[in-house]
């Protein structure tokens, strides 16, 4: 009897443990020690001390004491620093961009949604470059809805499970547009729970804006802006991240015209390099009401001066095309950079920002993201906004959600299903 009782106890506690443990994201792998010939540090004791530039001090040395000075003086200075040194400048709204709403409102997703599909043409040229925007609005909505705008690694037709989506194309290995492989794309989006919460969902494929490979400039939007004879962006002009961020702003241009959408309440979400992208898009374009950056890491929300995991040097060597050419100047002495990630976070103030990462995503330095949010807090406080409450890195599963939000899942790089529930929670907190 005793034995049976004991066995029952063991079995039920194991089952309970399993039910409570969320499925891990990418399995915890040994993080890479040397990448592109450059070593990466994972030893907290070797991170070293660093001093961050003060977001609340103007270039002329004067302190920023109020929101107005931030808005009119400091914020423009910082935007310029990030343009010149990291992401590059990007053009303003093109006068000749136009929208073709080719799917005007079809019942979809078991009747829960009204689906629209729109081609955003970046210029007069019908051949492109152009971007397909897919959007779902809750059928039950009685007024314009807040939205989540997702920047996806996959074509719309592989991002959402809905046979009515126009078949998309992606960039293939030989740098040509091809049909995506059948079935799930990378980063599948479950729209239904958002609809239930009263949110709309939109998604675009990042490759429609600019391809994600070195030498892709002639195939994306940036060539539309070349001066006669120009073949590459100038050293302070946009890399692909700048282009993808600009594309999100063009998606918002459309959403502003859609009667079903509350365009003043659009949150943007992206993971990894697209996490960096939504950070920059939100920093640059204040029309975005909220930013949700998943595992944005180095070049995103992680402090570069904190020597842990990926370095600017790694980005310079492996992903230079994603940034302004000027970013190359900084890899060897990040301590001299006029900016760092906490200033990128600051540029999103006073709007809500959620940083989500994974506790074993060592390469992208979760603690460096948390530290950036902490260091940006004075700017949020200038606006009377709430910031992180944690005084040290909170453990996986413990959300620190205020106007600034931070959370880690147990596991590695990427967005896992339970993260999407947290995104909805954060949206309910701030966009309802
Ligand atoms: C690489 C890169 C990261 C980036 C990631 C991704 O790992 O080093 O900075 O975030 O790719 O975009 O998947």
Tab-separated table of N, CA, C and O in Angstrom, residues 294-359:
chain	number	residue	atom	x	y	z
A	294	UNK	N	11.892	40.635	-29.829
A	294	UNK	CA	12.235	39.306	-29.334
A	294	UNK	C	13.698	39.013	-29.673
A	294	UNK	O	14.092	39.091	-30.840
A	295	UNK	N	14.481	38.709	-28.656
A	295	UNK	CA	15.874	38.280	-28.849
A	295	UNK	C	16.629	39.189	-29.822
A	295	UNK	O	17.286	38.702	-30.746
A	296	UNK	N	16.539	40.494	-29.622
A	296	UNK	CA	17.163	41.419	-30.583
A	296	UNK	C	18.682	41.472	-30.419
A	296	UNK	O	19.407	41.722	-31.371
A	297	UNK	N	19.168	41.240	-29.205
A	297	UNK	CA	20.602	41.050	-28.975
A	297	UNK	C	21.492	42.200	-29.411
A	297	UNK	O	21.103	43.374	-29.399
A	298	UNK	N	22.692	41.830	-29.827
A	298	UNK	CA	23.695	42.825	-30.244
A	298	UNK	C	23.173	43.625	-31.442
A	298	UNK	O	22.593	43.068	-32.363
A	299	UNK	N	23.381	44.931	-31.403
A	299	UNK	CA	22.860	45.772	-32.479
A	299	UNK	C	21.370	46.047	-32.307
A	299	UNK	O	20.774	46.784	-33.080
A	300	UNK	N	20.776	45.432	-31.281
A	300	UNK	CA	19.375	45.686	-30.930
A	300	UNK	C	19.363	46.253	-29.525
A	300	UNK	O	19.947	47.313	-29.281
A	301	UNK	N	18.751	45.498	-28.586
A	301	UNK	CA	18.596	46.031	-27.235
A	301	UNK	C	19.761	45.716	-26.302
A	301	UNK	O	19.788	46.213	-25.182
A	302	UNK	N	20.722	44.882	-26.712
A	302	UNK	CA	21.802	44.514	-25.780
A	302	UNK	C	22.918	45.559	-25.795
A	302	UNK	O	23.357	46.001	-26.863
A	303	UNK	N	23.355	45.931	-24.595
A	303	UNK	CA	24.435	46.920	-24.463
A	303	UNK	C	25.714	46.410	-25.154
A	303	UNK	O	26.217	45.333	-24.831
A	304	UNK	N	26.229	47.181	-26.085
A	304	UNK	CA	27.439	46.759	-26.811
A	304	UNK	C	28.687	46.864	-25.949
A	304	UNK	O	29.629	46.087	-26.113
A	305	UNK	N	28.703	47.824	-25.036
A	305	UNK	CA	29.884	47.981	-24.172
A	305	UNK	C	30.029	46.825	-23.187
A	305	UNK	O	31.078	46.666	-22.593
A	306	UNK	N	28.951	46.066	-22.980
A	306	UNK	CA	29.022	44.891	-22.107
A	306	UNK	C	29.594	43.747	-22.939
A	306	UNK	O	28.953	43.257	-23.866
A	307	UNK	N	30.789	43.342	-22.624
A	307	UNK	CA	31.443	42.329	-23.458
A	307	UNK	C	30.959	40.932	-23.079
A	307	UNK	O	31.563	40.242	-22.260
A	308	UNK	N	29.864	40.541	-23.679
A	308	UNK	CA	29.277	39.229	-23.403
A	308	UNK	C	28.571	38.764	-24.672
A	308	UNK	O	27.763	39.487	-25.243
A	309	UNK	N	28.866	37.557	-25.133
A	309	UNK	CA	28.217	37.029	-26.341
A	309	UNK	C	28.661	37.783	-27.580
A	309	UNK	O	29.820	38.194	-27.708
A	310	UNK	N	27.723	37.970	-28.495
A	310	UNK	CA	28.057	38.610	-29.762
A	310	UNK	C	28.570	40.038	-29.553
A	310	UNK	O	28.127	40.752	-28.652
A	311	UNK	N	29.506	40.412	-30.414
A	311	UNK	CA	30.087	41.763	-30.363
A	311	UNK	C	29.707	42.523	-31.638
A	311	UNK	O	29.394	41.908	-32.659
A	312	UNK	N	29.861	43.835	-31.603
A	312	UNK	CA	29.662	44.646	-32.817
A	312	UNK	C	30.600	44.128	-33.922
A	312	UNK	O	30.223	44.050	-35.093
A	313	UNK	N	31.807	43.745	-33.522
A	313	UNK	CA	32.779	43.241	-34.494
A	313	UNK	C	32.220	42.036	-35.278
A	313	UNK	O	32.420	41.919	-36.491
A	314	UNK	N	31.537	41.146	-34.565
A	314	UNK	CA	30.930	40.001	-35.251
A	314	UNK	C	29.897	40.471	-36.280
A	314	UNK	O	29.837	39.950	-37.395
A	315	UNK	N	29.090	41.447	-35.877
A	315	UNK	CA	28.087	41.975	-36.820
A	315	UNK	C	28.782	42.614	-38.019
A	315	UNK	O	28.376	42.434	-39.165
A	316	UNK	N	29.841	43.362	-37.741
A	316	UNK	CA	30.591	44.011	-38.828
A	316	UNK	C	31.081	42.964	-39.833
A	316	UNK	O	30.967	43.155	-41.041
A	317	UNK	N	31.613	41.867	-39.312
A	317	UNK	CA	32.234	40.883	-40.195
A	317	UNK	C	31.214	40.006	-40.906
A	317	UNK	O	31.401	39.625	-42.046
A	318	UNK	N	30.118	39.688	-40.224
A	318	UNK	CA	29.181	38.704	-40.798
A	318	UNK	C	27.923	39.331	-41.396
A	318	UNK	O	27.328	38.767	-42.300
A	319	UNK	N	27.504	40.454	-40.842
A	319	UNK	CA	26.218	41.022	-41.280
A	319	UNK	C	26.345	42.508	-41.600
A	319	UNK	O	25.400	43.273	-41.407
A	320	UNK	N	27.519	42.892	-42.108
A	320	UNK	CA	27.755	44.303	-42.407
A	320	UNK	C	26.672	44.926	-43.257
A	320	UNK	O	26.274	46.079	-43.039
A	321	UNK	N	26.154	44.165	-44.213
A	321	UNK	CA	25.149	44.710	-45.148
A	321	UNK	C	23.855	45.122	-44.449
A	321	UNK	O	23.052	45.861	-45.012
A	322	UNK	N	23.644	44.609	-43.237
A	322	UNK	CA	22.387	44.966	-42.536
A	322	UNK	C	22.451	46.364	-41.912
A	322	UNK	O	21.437	46.897	-41.470
A	323	UNK	N	23.651	46.932	-41.862
A	323	UNK	CA	23.844	48.210	-41.174
A	323	UNK	C	24.428	49.236	-42.140
A	323	UNK	O	24.867	48.895	-43.233
A	324	UNK	N	24.488	50.488	-41.673
A	324	UNK	CA	25.206	51.510	-42.430
A	324	UNK	C	26.684	51.105	-42.475
A	324	UNK	O	27.202	50.519	-41.519
A	325	UNK	N	27.367	51.445	-43.556
A	325	UNK	CA	28.789	51.095	-43.659
A	325	UNK	C	29.589	51.723	-42.512
A	325	UNK	O	30.582	51.155	-42.058
A	326	UNK	N	29.132	52.863	-41.988
A	326	UNK	CA	29.827	53.521	-40.866
A	326	UNK	C	29.916	52.668	-39.603
A	326	UNK	O	30.757	52.913	-38.748
A	327	UNK	N	29.032	51.697	-39.477
A	327	UNK	CA	29.031	50.842	-38.273
A	327	UNK	C	30.355	50.074	-38.170
A	327	UNK	O	30.795	49.719	-37.076
A	328	UNK	N	30.995	49.847	-39.334
A	328	UNK	CA	32.277	49.136	-39.367
A	328	UNK	C	33.338	49.847	-38.539
A	328	UNK	O	34.287	49.226	-38.075
A	329	UNK	N	33.180	51.167	-38.393
A	329	UNK	CA	34.204	51.945	-37.674
A	329	UNK	C	34.242	51.594	-36.197
A	329	UNK	O	35.191	51.941	-35.509
A	330	UNK	N	33.174	50.993	-35.692
A	330	UNK	CA	33.033	50.890	-34.243
A	330	UNK	C	33.422	49.542	-33.647
A	330	UNK	O	33.630	49.437	-32.448
A	331	UNK	N	33.517	48.514	-34.496
A	331	UNK	CA	33.746	47.165	-33.980
A	331	UNK	C	34.973	47.039	-33.099
A	331	UNK	O	34.976	46.269	-32.137
A	332	UNK	N	36.011	47.784	-33.395
A	332	UNK	CA	37.260	47.633	-32.638
A	332	UNK	C	37.326	48.499	-31.393
A	332	UNK	O	38.253	48.343	-30.596
A	333	UNK	N	36.431	49.444	-31.232
A	333	UNK	CA	36.427	50.235	-29.987
A	333	UNK	C	35.027	50.713	-29.648
A	333	UNK	O	34.697	51.905	-29.778
A	334	UNK	N	34.226	49.757	-29.188
A	334	UNK	CA	32.834	50.088	-28.860
A	334	UNK	C	32.753	51.079	-27.698
A	334	UNK	O	31.770	51.808	-27.572
A	335	UNK	N	33.798	51.102	-26.866
A	335	UNK	CA	33.780	52.036	-25.729
A	335	UNK	C	33.799	53.491	-26.205
A	335	UNK	O	33.481	54.395	-25.443
A	336	UNK	N	34.167	53.719	-27.484
A	336	UNK	CA	34.206	55.083	-28.017
A	336	UNK	C	32.921	55.465	-28.763
A	336	UNK	O	32.794	56.594	-29.227
A	337	UNK	N	32.020	54.524	-28.911
A	337	UNK	CA	30.806	54.834	-29.699
A	337	UNK	C	30.027	55.965	-29.027
A	337	UNK	O	29.900	55.989	-27.807
A	338	UNK	N	29.473	56.874	-29.826
A	338	UNK	CA	28.712	57.969	-29.206
A	338	UNK	C	27.350	57.492	-28.687
A	338	UNK	O	26.649	58.247	-28.029
A	339	UNK	N	26.997	56.253	-29.029
A	339	UNK	CA	25.673	55.742	-28.599
A	339	UNK	C	25.838	54.320	-28.080
A	339	UNK	O	26.878	53.701	-28.226
A	340	UNK	N	24.789	53.807	-27.450
A	340	UNK	CA	24.726	52.386	-27.113
A	340	UNK	C	23.253	52.006	-26.997
A	340	UNK	O	22.373	52.876	-27.123
A	341	UNK	N	23.015	50.714	-26.745
A	341	UNK	CA	21.642	50.199	-26.862
A	341	UNK	C	20.637	50.869	-25.924
A	341	UNK	O	19.452	50.958	-26.250
A	342	UNK	N	21.097	51.340	-24.758
A	342	UNK	CA	20.145	51.987	-23.843
A	342	UNK	C	19.560	53.253	-24.480
A	342	UNK	O	18.452	53.663	-24.158
A	343	UNK	N	20.316	53.866	-25.403
A	343	UNK	CA	19.808	55.060	-26.074
A	343	UNK	C	18.776	54.676	-27.144
A	343	UNK	O	17.837	55.432	-27.407
A	344	UNK	N	18.954	53.501	-27.732
A	344	UNK	CA	17.956	53.013	-28.680
A	344	UNK	C	16.646	52.736	-27.926
A	344	UNK	O	15.561	53.092	-28.389
A	345	UNK	N	16.785	52.111	-26.752
A	345	UNK	CA	15.602	51.884	-25.909
A	345	UNK	C	14.955	53.230	-25.560
A	345	UNK	O	13.736	53.393	-25.674
A	346	UNK	N	15.781	54.207	-25.183
A	346	UNK	CA	15.264	55.535	-24.790
A	346	UNK	C	14.424	56.176	-25.889
A	346	UNK	O	13.474	56.893	-25.608
A	347	UNK	N	14.834	55.928	-27.131
A	347	UNK	CA	14.140	56.561	-28.250
A	347	UNK	C	12.715	56.045	-28.410
A	347	UNK	O	11.910	56.645	-29.124
A	348	UNK	N	12.407	54.951	-27.752
A	348	UNK	CA	11.037	54.423	-27.842
A	348	UNK	C	10.151	55.084	-26.770
A	348	UNK	O	8.930	55.108	-26.883
A	349	UNK	N	10.789	55.671	-25.747
A	349	UNK	CA	10.036	56.375	-24.698
A	349	UNK	C	9.209	57.492	-25.315
A	349	UNK	O	9.643	58.119	-26.285
A	350	UNK	N	8.040	57.768	-24.756
A	350	UNK	CA	7.415	57.145	-23.580
A	350	UNK	C	6.541	55.941	-23.922
A	350	UNK	O	5.739	55.504	-23.099
A	351	UNK	N	6.721	55.393	-25.105
A	351	UNK	CA	5.822	54.315	-25.542
A	351	UNK	C	6.239	52.978	-24.932
A	351	UNK	O	7.424	52.758	-24.656
A	352	UNK	N	5.283	52.065	-24.745
A	352	UNK	CA	5.614	50.772	-24.154
A	352	UNK	C	6.566	49.958	-25.041
A	352	UNK	O	6.403	49.908	-26.267
A	353	UNK	N	7.525	49.336	-24.406
A	353	UNK	CA	8.493	48.468	-25.090
A	353	UNK	C	8.630	47.189	-24.293
A	353	UNK	O	8.882	47.226	-23.089
A	354	UNK	N	8.477	46.057	-24.965
A	354	UNK	CA	8.687	44.761	-24.327
A	354	UNK	C	9.920	44.096	-24.928
A	354	UNK	O	9.983	43.890	-26.142
A	355	UNK	N	10.873	43.781	-24.071
A	355	UNK	CA	12.045	43.012	-24.492
A	355	UNK	C	11.844	41.577	-24.013
A	355	UNK	O	11.734	41.337	-22.816
A	356	UNK	N	11.754	40.657	-24.975
A	356	UNK	CA	11.610	39.237	-24.612
A	356	UNK	C	12.829	38.501	-25.130
A	356	UNK	O	13.281	38.719	-26.243
A	357	UNK	N	13.369	37.621	-24.281
A	357	UNK	CA	14.528	36.854	-24.707
A	357	UNK	C	14.499	35.482	-24.014
A	357	UNK	O	13.468	35.089	-23.475
A	358	UNK	N	15.597	34.727	-24.097
A	358	UNK	CA	15.642	33.389	-23.491
A	358	UNK	C	16.845	33.288	-22.568
A	358	UNK	O	17.903	33.838	-22.877
A	359	UNK	N	16.677	32.577	-21.447
A	359	UNK	CA	17.766	32.617	-20.448
A	359	UNK	C	19.034	31.890	-20.904
A	359	UNK	O	20.096	32.093	-20.328
